[in-house]
mmCIF file of C-alpha atoms and ligand atoms in Angstrom:
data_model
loop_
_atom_site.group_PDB
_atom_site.id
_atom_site.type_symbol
_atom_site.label_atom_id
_atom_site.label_comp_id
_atom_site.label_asym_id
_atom_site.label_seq_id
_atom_site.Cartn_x
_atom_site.Cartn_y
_atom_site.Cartn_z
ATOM 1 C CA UNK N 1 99.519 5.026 88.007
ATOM 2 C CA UNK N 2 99.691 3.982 84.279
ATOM 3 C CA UNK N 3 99.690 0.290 83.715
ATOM 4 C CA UNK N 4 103.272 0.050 82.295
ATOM 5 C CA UNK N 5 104.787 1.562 85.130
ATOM 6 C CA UNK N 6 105.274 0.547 88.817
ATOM 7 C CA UNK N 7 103.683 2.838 91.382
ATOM 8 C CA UNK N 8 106.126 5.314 93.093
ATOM 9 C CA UNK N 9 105.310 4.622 96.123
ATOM 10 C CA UNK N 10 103.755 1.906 98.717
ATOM 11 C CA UNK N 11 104.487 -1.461 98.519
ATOM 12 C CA UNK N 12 106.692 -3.179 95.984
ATOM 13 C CA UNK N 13 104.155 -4.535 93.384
ATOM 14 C CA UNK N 14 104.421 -6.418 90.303
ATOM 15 C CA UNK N 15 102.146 -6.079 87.234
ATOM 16 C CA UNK N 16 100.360 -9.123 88.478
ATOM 17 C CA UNK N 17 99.413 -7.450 91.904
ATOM 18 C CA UNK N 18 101.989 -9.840 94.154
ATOM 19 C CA UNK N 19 103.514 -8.136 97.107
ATOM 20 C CA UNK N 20 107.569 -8.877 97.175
ATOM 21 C CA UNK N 21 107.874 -8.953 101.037
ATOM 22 C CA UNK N 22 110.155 -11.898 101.612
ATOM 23 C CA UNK N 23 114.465 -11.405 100.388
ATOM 24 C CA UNK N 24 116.539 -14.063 100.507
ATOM 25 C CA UNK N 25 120.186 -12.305 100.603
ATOM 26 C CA UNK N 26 123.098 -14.597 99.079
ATOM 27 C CA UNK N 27 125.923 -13.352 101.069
ATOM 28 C CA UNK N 28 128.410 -15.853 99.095
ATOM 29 C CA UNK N 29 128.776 -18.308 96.657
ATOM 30 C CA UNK N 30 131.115 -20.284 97.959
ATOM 31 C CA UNK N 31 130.860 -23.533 99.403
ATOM 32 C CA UNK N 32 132.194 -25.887 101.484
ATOM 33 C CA UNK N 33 129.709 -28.932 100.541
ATOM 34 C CA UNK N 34 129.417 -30.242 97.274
ATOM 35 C CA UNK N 35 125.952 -31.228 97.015
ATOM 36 C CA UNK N 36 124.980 -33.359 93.661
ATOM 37 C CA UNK N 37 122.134 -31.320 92.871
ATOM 38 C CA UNK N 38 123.835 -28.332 93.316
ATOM 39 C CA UNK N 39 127.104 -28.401 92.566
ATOM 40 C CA UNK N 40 129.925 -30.368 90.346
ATOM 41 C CA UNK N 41 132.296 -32.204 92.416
ATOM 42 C CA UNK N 42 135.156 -29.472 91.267
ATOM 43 C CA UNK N 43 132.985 -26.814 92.541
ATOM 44 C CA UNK N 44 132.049 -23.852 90.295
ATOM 45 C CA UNK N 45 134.512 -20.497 89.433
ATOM 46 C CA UNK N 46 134.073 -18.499 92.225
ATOM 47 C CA UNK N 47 133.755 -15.302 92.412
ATOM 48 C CA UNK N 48 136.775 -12.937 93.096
ATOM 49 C CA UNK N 49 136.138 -10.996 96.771
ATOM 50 C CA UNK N 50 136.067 -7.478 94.958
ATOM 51 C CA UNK N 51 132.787 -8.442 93.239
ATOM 52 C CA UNK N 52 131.000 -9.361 96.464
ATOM 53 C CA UNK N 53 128.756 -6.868 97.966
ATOM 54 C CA UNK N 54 130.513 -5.469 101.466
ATOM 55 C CA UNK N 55 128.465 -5.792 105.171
ATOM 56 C CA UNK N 56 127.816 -2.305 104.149
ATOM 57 C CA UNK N 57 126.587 -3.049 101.064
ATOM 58 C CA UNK N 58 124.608 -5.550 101.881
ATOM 59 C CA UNK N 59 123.016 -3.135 104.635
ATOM 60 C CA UNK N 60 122.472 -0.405 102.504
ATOM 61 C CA UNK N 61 120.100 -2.194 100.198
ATOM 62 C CA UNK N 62 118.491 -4.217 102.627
ATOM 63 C CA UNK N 63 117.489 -1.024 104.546
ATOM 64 C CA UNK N 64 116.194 0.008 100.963
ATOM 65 C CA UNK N 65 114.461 -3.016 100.475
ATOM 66 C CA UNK N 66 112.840 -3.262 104.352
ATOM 67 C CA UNK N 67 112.122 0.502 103.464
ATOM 68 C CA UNK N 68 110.239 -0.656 100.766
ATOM 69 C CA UNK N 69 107.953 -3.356 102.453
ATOM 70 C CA UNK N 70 110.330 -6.268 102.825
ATOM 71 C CA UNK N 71 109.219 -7.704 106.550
ATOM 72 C CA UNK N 72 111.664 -11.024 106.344
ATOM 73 C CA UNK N 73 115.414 -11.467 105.481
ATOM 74 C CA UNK N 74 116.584 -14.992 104.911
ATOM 75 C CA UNK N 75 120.725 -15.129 104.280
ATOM 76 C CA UNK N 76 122.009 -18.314 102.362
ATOM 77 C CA UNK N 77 124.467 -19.071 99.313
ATOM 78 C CA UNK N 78 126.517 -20.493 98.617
ATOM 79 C CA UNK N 79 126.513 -21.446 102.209
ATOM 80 C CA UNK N 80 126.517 -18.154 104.051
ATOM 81 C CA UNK N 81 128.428 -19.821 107.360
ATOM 82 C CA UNK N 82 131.776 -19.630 105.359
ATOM 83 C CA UNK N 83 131.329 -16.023 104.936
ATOM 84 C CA UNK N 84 133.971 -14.854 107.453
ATOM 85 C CA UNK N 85 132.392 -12.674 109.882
ATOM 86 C CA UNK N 86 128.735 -13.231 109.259
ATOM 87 C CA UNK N 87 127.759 -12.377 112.582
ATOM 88 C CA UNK N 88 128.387 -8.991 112.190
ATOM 89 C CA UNK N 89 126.250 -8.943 109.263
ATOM 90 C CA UNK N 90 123.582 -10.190 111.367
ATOM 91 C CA UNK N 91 124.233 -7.718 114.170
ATOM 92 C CA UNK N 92 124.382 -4.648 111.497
ATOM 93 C CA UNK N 93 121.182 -5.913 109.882
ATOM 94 C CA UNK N 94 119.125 -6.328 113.640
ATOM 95 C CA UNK N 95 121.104 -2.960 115.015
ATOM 96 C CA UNK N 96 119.002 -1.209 111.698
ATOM 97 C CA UNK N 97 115.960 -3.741 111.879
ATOM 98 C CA UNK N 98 114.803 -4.888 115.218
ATOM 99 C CA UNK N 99 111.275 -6.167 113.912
ATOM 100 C CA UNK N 100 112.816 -7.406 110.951
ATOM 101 C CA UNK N 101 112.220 -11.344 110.683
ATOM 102 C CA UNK N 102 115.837 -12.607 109.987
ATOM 103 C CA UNK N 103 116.907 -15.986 109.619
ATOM 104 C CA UNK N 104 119.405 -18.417 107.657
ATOM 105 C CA UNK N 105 119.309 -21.554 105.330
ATOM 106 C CA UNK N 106 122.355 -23.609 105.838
ATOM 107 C CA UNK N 107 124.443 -26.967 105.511
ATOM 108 C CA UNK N 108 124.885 -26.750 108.962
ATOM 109 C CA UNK N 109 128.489 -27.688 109.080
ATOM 110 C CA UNK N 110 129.589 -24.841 110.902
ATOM 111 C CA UNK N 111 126.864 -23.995 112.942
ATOM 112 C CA UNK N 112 128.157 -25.930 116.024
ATOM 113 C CA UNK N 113 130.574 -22.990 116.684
ATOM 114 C CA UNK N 114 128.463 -20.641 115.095
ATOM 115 C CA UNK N 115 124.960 -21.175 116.571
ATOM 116 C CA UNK N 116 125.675 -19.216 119.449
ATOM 117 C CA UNK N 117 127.195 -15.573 118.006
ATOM 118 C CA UNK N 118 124.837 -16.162 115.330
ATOM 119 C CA UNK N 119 121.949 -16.015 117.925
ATOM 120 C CA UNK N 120 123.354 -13.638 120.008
ATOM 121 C CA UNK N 121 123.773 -11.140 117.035
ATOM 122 C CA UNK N 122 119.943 -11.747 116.296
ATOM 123 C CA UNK N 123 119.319 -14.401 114.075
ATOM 124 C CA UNK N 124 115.778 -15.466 114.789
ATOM 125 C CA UNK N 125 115.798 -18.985 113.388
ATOM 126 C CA UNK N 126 117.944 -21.261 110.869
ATOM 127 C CA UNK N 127 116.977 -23.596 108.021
ATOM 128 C CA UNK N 128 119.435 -26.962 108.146
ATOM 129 C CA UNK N 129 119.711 -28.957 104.532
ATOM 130 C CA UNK N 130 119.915 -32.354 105.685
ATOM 131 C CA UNK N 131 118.715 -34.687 102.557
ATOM 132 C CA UNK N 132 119.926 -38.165 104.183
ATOM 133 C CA UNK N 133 119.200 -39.898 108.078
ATOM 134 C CA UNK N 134 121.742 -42.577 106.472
ATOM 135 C CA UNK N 135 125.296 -41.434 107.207
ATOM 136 C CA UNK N 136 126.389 -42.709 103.971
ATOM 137 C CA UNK N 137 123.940 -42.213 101.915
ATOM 138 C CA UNK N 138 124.412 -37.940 103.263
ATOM 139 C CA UNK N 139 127.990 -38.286 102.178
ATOM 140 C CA UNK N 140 127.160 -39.190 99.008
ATOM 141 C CA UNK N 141 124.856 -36.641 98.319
ATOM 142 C CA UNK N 142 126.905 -33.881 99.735
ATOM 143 C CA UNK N 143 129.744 -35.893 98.377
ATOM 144 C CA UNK N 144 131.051 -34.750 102.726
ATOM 145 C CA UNK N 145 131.643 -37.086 105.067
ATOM 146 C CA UNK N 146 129.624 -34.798 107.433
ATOM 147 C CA UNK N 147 126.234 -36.072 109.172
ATOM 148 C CA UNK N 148 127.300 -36.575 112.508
ATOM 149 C CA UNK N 149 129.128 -32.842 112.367
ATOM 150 C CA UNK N 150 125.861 -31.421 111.167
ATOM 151 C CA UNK N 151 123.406 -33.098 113.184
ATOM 152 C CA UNK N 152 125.969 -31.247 116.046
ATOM 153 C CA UNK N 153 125.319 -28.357 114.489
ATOM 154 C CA UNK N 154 121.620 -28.560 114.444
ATOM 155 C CA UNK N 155 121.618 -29.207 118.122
ATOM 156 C CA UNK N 156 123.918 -26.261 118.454
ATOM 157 C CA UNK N 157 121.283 -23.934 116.826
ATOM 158 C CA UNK N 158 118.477 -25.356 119.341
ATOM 159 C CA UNK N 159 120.574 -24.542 122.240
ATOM 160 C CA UNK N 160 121.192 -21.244 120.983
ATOM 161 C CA UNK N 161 117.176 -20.701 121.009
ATOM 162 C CA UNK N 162 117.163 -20.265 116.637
ATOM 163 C CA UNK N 163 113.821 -22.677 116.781
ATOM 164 C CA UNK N 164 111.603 -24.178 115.738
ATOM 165 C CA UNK N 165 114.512 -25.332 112.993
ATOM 166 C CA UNK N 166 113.634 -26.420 109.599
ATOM 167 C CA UNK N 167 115.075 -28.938 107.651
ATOM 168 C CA UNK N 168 114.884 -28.986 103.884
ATOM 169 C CA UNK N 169 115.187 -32.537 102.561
ATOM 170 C CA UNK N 170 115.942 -32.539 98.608
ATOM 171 C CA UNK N 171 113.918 -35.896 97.140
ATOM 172 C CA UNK N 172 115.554 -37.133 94.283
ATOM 173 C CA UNK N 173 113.544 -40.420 93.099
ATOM 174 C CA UNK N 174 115.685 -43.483 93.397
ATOM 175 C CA UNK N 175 118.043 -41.753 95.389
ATOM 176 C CA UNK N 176 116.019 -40.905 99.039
ATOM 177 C CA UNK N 177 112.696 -41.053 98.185
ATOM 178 C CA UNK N 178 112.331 -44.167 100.552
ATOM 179 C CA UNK N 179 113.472 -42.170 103.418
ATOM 180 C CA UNK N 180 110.144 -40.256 103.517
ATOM 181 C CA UNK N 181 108.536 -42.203 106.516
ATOM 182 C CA UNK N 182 111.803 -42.087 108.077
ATOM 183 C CA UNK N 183 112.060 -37.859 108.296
ATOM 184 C CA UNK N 184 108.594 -37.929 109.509
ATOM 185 C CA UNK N 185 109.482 -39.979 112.598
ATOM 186 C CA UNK N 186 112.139 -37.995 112.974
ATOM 187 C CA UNK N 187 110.395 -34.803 112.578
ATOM 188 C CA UNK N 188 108.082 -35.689 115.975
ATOM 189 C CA UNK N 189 111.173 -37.326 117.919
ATOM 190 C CA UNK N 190 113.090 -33.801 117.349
ATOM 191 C CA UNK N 191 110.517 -31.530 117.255
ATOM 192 C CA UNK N 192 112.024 -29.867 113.807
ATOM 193 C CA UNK N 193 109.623 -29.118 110.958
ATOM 194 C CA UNK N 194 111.173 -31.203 108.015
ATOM 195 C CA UNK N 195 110.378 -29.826 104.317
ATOM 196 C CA UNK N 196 110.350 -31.958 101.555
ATOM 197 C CA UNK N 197 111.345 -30.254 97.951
ATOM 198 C CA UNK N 198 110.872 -31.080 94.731
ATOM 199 C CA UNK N 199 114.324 -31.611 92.914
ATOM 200 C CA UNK N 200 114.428 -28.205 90.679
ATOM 201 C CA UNK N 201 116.311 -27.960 87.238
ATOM 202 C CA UNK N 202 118.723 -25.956 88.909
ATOM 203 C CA UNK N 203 121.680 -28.156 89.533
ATOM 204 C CA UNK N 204 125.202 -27.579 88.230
ATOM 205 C CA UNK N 205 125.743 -30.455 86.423
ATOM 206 C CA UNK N 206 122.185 -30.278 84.181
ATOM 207 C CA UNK N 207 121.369 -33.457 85.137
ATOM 208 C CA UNK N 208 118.079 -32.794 86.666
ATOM 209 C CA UNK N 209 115.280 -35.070 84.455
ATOM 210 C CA UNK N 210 111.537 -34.771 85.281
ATOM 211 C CA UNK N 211 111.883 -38.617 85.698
ATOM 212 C CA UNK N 212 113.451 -38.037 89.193
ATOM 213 C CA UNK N 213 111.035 -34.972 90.597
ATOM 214 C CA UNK N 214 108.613 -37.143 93.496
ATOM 215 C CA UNK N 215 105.454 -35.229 93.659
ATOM 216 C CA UNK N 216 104.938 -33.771 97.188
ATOM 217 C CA UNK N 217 100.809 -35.115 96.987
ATOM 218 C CA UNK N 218 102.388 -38.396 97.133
ATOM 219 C CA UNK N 219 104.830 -37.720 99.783
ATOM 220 C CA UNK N 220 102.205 -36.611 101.885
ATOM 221 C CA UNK N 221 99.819 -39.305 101.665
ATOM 222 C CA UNK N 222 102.472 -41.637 102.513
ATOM 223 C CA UNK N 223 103.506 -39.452 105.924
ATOM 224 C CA UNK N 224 99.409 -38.966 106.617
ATOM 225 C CA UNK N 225 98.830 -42.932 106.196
ATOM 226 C CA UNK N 226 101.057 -43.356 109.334
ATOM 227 C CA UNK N 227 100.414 -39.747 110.922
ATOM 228 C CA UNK N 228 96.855 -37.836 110.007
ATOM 229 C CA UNK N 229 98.553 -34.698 109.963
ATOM 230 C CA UNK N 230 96.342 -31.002 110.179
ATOM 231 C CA UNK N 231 97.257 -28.393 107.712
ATOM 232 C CA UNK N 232 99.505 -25.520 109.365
ATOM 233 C CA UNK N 233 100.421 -22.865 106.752
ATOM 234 C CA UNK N 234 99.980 -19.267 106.207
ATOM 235 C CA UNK N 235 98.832 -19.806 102.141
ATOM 236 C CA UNK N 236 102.028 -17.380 101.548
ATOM 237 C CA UNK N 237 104.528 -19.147 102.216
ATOM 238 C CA UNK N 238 105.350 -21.487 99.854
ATOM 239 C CA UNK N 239 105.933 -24.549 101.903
ATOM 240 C CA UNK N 240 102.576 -25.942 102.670
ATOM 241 C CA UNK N 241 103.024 -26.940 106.216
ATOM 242 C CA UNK N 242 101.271 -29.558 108.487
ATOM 243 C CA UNK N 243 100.939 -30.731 112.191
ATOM 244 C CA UNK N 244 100.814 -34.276 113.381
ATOM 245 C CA UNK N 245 96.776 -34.494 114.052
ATOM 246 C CA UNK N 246 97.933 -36.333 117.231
ATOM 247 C CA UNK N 247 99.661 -33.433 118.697
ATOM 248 C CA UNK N 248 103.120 -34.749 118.836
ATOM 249 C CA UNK N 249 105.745 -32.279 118.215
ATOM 250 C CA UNK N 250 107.471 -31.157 115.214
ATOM 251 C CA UNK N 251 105.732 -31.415 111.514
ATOM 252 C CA UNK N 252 105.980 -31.952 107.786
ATOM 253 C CA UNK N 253 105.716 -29.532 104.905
ATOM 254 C CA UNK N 254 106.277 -29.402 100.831
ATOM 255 C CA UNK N 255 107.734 -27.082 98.206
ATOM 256 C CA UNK N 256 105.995 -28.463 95.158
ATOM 257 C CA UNK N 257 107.950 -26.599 93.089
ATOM 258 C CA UNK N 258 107.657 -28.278 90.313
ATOM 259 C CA UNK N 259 104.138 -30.222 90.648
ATOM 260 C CA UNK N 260 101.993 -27.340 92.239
ATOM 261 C CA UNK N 261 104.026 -24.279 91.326
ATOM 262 C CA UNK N 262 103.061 -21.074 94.039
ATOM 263 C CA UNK N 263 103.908 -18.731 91.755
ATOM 264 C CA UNK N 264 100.702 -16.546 91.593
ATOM 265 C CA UNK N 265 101.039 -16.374 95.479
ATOM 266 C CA UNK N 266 105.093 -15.683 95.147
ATOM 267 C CA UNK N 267 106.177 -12.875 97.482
ATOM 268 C CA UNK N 268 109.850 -13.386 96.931
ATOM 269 C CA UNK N 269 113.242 -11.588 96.180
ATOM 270 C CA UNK N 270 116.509 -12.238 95.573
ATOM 271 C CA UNK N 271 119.641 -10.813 96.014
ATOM 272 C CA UNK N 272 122.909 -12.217 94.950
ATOM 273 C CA UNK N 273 126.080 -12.353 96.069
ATOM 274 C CA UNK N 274 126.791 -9.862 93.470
ATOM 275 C CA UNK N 275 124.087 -7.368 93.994
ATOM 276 C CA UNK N 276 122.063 -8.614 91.432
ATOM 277 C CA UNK N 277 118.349 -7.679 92.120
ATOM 278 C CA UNK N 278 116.691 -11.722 90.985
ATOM 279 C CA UNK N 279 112.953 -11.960 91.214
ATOM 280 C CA UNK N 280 112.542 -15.350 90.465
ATOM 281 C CA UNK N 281 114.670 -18.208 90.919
ATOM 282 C CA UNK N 282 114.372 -19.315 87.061
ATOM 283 C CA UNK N 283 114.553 -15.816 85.706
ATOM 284 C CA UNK N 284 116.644 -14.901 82.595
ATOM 285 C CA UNK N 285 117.330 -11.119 83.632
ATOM 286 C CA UNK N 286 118.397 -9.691 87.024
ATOM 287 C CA UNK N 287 118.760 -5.963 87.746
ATOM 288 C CA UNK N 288 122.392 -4.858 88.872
ATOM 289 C CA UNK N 289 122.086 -2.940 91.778
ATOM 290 C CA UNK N 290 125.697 -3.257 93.022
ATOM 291 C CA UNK N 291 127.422 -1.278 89.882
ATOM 292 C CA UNK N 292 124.758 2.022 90.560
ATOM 293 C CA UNK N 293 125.663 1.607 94.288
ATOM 294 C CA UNK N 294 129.487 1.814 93.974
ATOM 295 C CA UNK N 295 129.248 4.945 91.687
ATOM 296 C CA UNK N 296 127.389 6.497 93.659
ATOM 297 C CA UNK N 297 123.429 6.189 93.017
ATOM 298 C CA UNK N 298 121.119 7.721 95.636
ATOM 299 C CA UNK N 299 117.984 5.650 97.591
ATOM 300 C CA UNK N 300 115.788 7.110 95.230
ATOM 301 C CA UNK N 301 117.628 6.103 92.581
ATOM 302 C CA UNK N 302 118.019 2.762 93.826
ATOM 303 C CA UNK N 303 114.112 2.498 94.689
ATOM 304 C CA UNK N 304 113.476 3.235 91.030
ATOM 305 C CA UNK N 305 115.813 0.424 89.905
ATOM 306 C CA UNK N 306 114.082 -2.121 92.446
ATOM 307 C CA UNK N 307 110.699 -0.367 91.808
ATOM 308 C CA UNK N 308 110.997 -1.365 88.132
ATOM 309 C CA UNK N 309 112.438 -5.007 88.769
ATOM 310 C CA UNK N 310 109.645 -6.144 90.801
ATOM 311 C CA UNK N 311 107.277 -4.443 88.367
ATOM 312 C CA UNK N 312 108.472 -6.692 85.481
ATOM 313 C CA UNK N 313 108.259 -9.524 87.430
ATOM 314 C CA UNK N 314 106.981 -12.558 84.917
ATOM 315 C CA UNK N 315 103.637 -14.688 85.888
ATOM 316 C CA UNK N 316 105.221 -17.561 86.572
ATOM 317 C CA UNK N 317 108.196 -20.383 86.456
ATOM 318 C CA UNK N 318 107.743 -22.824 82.769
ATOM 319 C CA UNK N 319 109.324 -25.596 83.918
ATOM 320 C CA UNK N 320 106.239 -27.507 82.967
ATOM 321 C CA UNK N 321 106.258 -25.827 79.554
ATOM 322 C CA UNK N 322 107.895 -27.525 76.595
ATOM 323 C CA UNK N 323 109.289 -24.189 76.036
ATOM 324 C CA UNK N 324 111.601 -24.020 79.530
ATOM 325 C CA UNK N 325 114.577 -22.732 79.684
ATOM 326 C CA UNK N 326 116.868 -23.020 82.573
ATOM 327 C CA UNK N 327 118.451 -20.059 84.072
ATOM 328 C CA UNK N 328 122.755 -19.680 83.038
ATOM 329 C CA UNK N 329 123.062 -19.642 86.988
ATOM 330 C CA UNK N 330 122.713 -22.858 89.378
ATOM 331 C CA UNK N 331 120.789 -23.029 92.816
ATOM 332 C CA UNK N 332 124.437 -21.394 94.789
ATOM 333 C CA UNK N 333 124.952 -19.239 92.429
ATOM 334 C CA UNK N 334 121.454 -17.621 92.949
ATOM 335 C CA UNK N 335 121.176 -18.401 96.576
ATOM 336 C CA UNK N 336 118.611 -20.600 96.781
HETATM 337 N N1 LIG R 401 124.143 -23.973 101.392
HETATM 338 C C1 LIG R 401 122.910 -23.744 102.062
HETATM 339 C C2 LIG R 401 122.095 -25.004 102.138
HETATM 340 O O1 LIG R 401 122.406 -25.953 101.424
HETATM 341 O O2 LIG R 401 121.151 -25.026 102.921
HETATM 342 C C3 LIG R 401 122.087 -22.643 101.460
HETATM 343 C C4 LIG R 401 122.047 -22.516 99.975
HETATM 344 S S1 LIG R 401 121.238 -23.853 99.144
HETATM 345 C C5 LIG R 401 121.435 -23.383 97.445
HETATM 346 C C6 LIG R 401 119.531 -23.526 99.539
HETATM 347 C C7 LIG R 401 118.585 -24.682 99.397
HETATM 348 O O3 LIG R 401 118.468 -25.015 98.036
HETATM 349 C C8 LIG R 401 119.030 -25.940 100.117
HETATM 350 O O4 LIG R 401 118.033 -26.399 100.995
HETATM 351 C C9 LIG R 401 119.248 -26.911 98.997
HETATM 352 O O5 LIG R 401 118.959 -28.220 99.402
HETATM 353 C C10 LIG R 401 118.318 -26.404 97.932
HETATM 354 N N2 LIG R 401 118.658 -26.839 96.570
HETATM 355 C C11 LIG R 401 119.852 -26.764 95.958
HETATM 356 N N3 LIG R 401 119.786 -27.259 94.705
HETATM 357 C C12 LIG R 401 118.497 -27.659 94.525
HETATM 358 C C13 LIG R 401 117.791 -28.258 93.425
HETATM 359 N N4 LIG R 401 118.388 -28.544 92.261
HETATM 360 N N5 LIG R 401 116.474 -28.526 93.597
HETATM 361 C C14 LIG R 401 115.847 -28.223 94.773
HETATM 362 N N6 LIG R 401 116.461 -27.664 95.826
HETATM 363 C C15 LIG R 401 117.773 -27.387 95.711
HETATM 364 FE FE1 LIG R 402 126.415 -26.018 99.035
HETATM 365 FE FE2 LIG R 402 123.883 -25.667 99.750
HETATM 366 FE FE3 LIG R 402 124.554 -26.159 97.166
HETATM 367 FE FE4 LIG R 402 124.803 -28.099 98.958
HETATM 368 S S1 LIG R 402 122.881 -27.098 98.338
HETATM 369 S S2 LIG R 402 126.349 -27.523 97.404
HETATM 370 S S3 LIG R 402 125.370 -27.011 100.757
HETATM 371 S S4 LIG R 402 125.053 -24.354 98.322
#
């Protein structure tokens, strides 16, 4: 192997010897929340059915991609639950996979009637967004009227046996930040493992400011002041995780995206909606994989394209640089 080029075969490496392992698999990017940091209240243009990947499609590269090393499949959006059929998508992908680790990040809205296929197709587990314990204060970040309807749904999802669920919380300073304590309780009354995230530059509306990121250290001294919690993480993923020291149920974790980037430890890949191969969620370039597929291109082909993707994978996110520049696409457009 030359240094310019991405080895032919084994595992898919980058030029910084990272392992992508881990796809996240945008199967829409559609909506039926309206988040603030996400998405403008008008929503966004979507995009016309014909340009969305098929089940098929969708399967194809996947079973290139697991082929290729990729142990865990998360689908999201958009919000993937308003993709009609998605169980079958989820049965097709366990049918092909049955080790494969597959799981979902979602609103939640829908789940209470679609916990159950959803499990019984094969999802392993779900991720629920949930950035507000104050009914209002949810509906005006998600700009929904919609709590009670998705804490239904998260119970729907522990019936249905996709546990332990995770909740990502979005903290956006002066906006929820005082609701850390809060989550934490909530976390060991429920059992769910809540994640707090640093508000990224990716929202619709560009009116993410640095002023509003709250540092995860800080977030977690306040939860460990009132719970000594025990660090519970793999070091890959990046959500540094934590048990309450005291052994009640449930737990805490971070994605210090913008504070304590992972990015030297980053396993991950993207696929959009579209078929566009992403390997970062800030990137500039993405690889099309969807217009090689419909005329025709073989696996080998395809492995080339991917091959050569994750190989130019760049060091890192520069948020933190004056240099940045955010990505043309938002957080749903992506699939975050
Ligand atoms: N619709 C699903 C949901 O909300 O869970 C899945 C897609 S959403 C884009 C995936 C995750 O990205 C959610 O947990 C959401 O809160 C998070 N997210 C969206 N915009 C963000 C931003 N600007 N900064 C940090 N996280 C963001
Ligand atoms: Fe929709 Fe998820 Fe974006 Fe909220 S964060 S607008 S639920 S895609």
């Amino acid at each position: 192997m030359d240094g310019d080029h991405p080895p032919a075969s084994g595992p898919l490496l980058d030029r910084f010897s990272r392992v992508a392992d881990d796809l996240r698999v945008s199967v829409t990017d559609r909506c039926n929340f309206r988040c603030t940091y996400c998405m403008p209240p008008e929503g966004l243009d979507w995009l016309p059915r014909s340009e969305i990947l098929s089940f098929e499609e969708t399967a194809r590269l996947a079973a290139l991609l697991v082929r290729l090393g990729v142990s865990s499949v998360k689908l999201t959006g958009g919000e993937p639950t308003v993709r009609k059929d998605l169980p079958e998508l989820v049965a097709m992908l366990r049918e092909a996979h049955p080790g494969l680790e597959l799981s979902m990040t979602t609103n939640g809205y829908l789940l209470d009637r679609l916990a159950a296929p959803l499990a019984e197709a094969g999802l392993d587990r779900v991720t629920v967004s949930c950035d507000s314990l104050q009914r209002h204060r949810f509906a005006e970040m998600t700009r929904r009227d919609a709590f009670d309807r998705v804490l239904a749904g998260m119970r729907a999802a522990h019936e249905a046996g996709l546990s332990p669920i995770k909740v990502n919380v979005v903290v956006i300073g002066g906006v929820n930040d005082d609701e850390v304590e809060a989550f934490a309780a909530w976390a060991r009354e429920t059992g769910h493992l809540v994640r707090f995230i640093e508000y990224m530059p990716l929202d619709a509306e560009q009116a993410w400011e640095r002023a509003k990121v709250v540092p995860s250290a800080g977030i977690l001294e306040r939860i460990a002041r009132l719970h000594p919690l025990v660090p519970d993480g793999n070091g890959t993923e990046p959500a540094t995780s934590f048990r309450f020291a005291d052994g009640a149920q449930g737990g805490v974790g971070v994605i210090s995206s913008v504070t304590e980037p992972f990015c030297e430890a980053c396993n991950r890949l993207r696929l959009t909606a579209e078929g566009a191969l992403r390997t970062c969620l800030f990137a500039m370039g993405e690889t099309d994989l969807r217009g090689p597929l419909r005329s025709g291109a073989t696996d080998e082909e395809l492995e080339g394209m991917v091959r050569s993707a994750v190989w130019g994978k760049w060091a890192g996110h520069r948020i933190n640089h004056p240099d940045f520049v955010r990505p043309a696409r938002s957080m749903s457009m992506i699939g975050g």
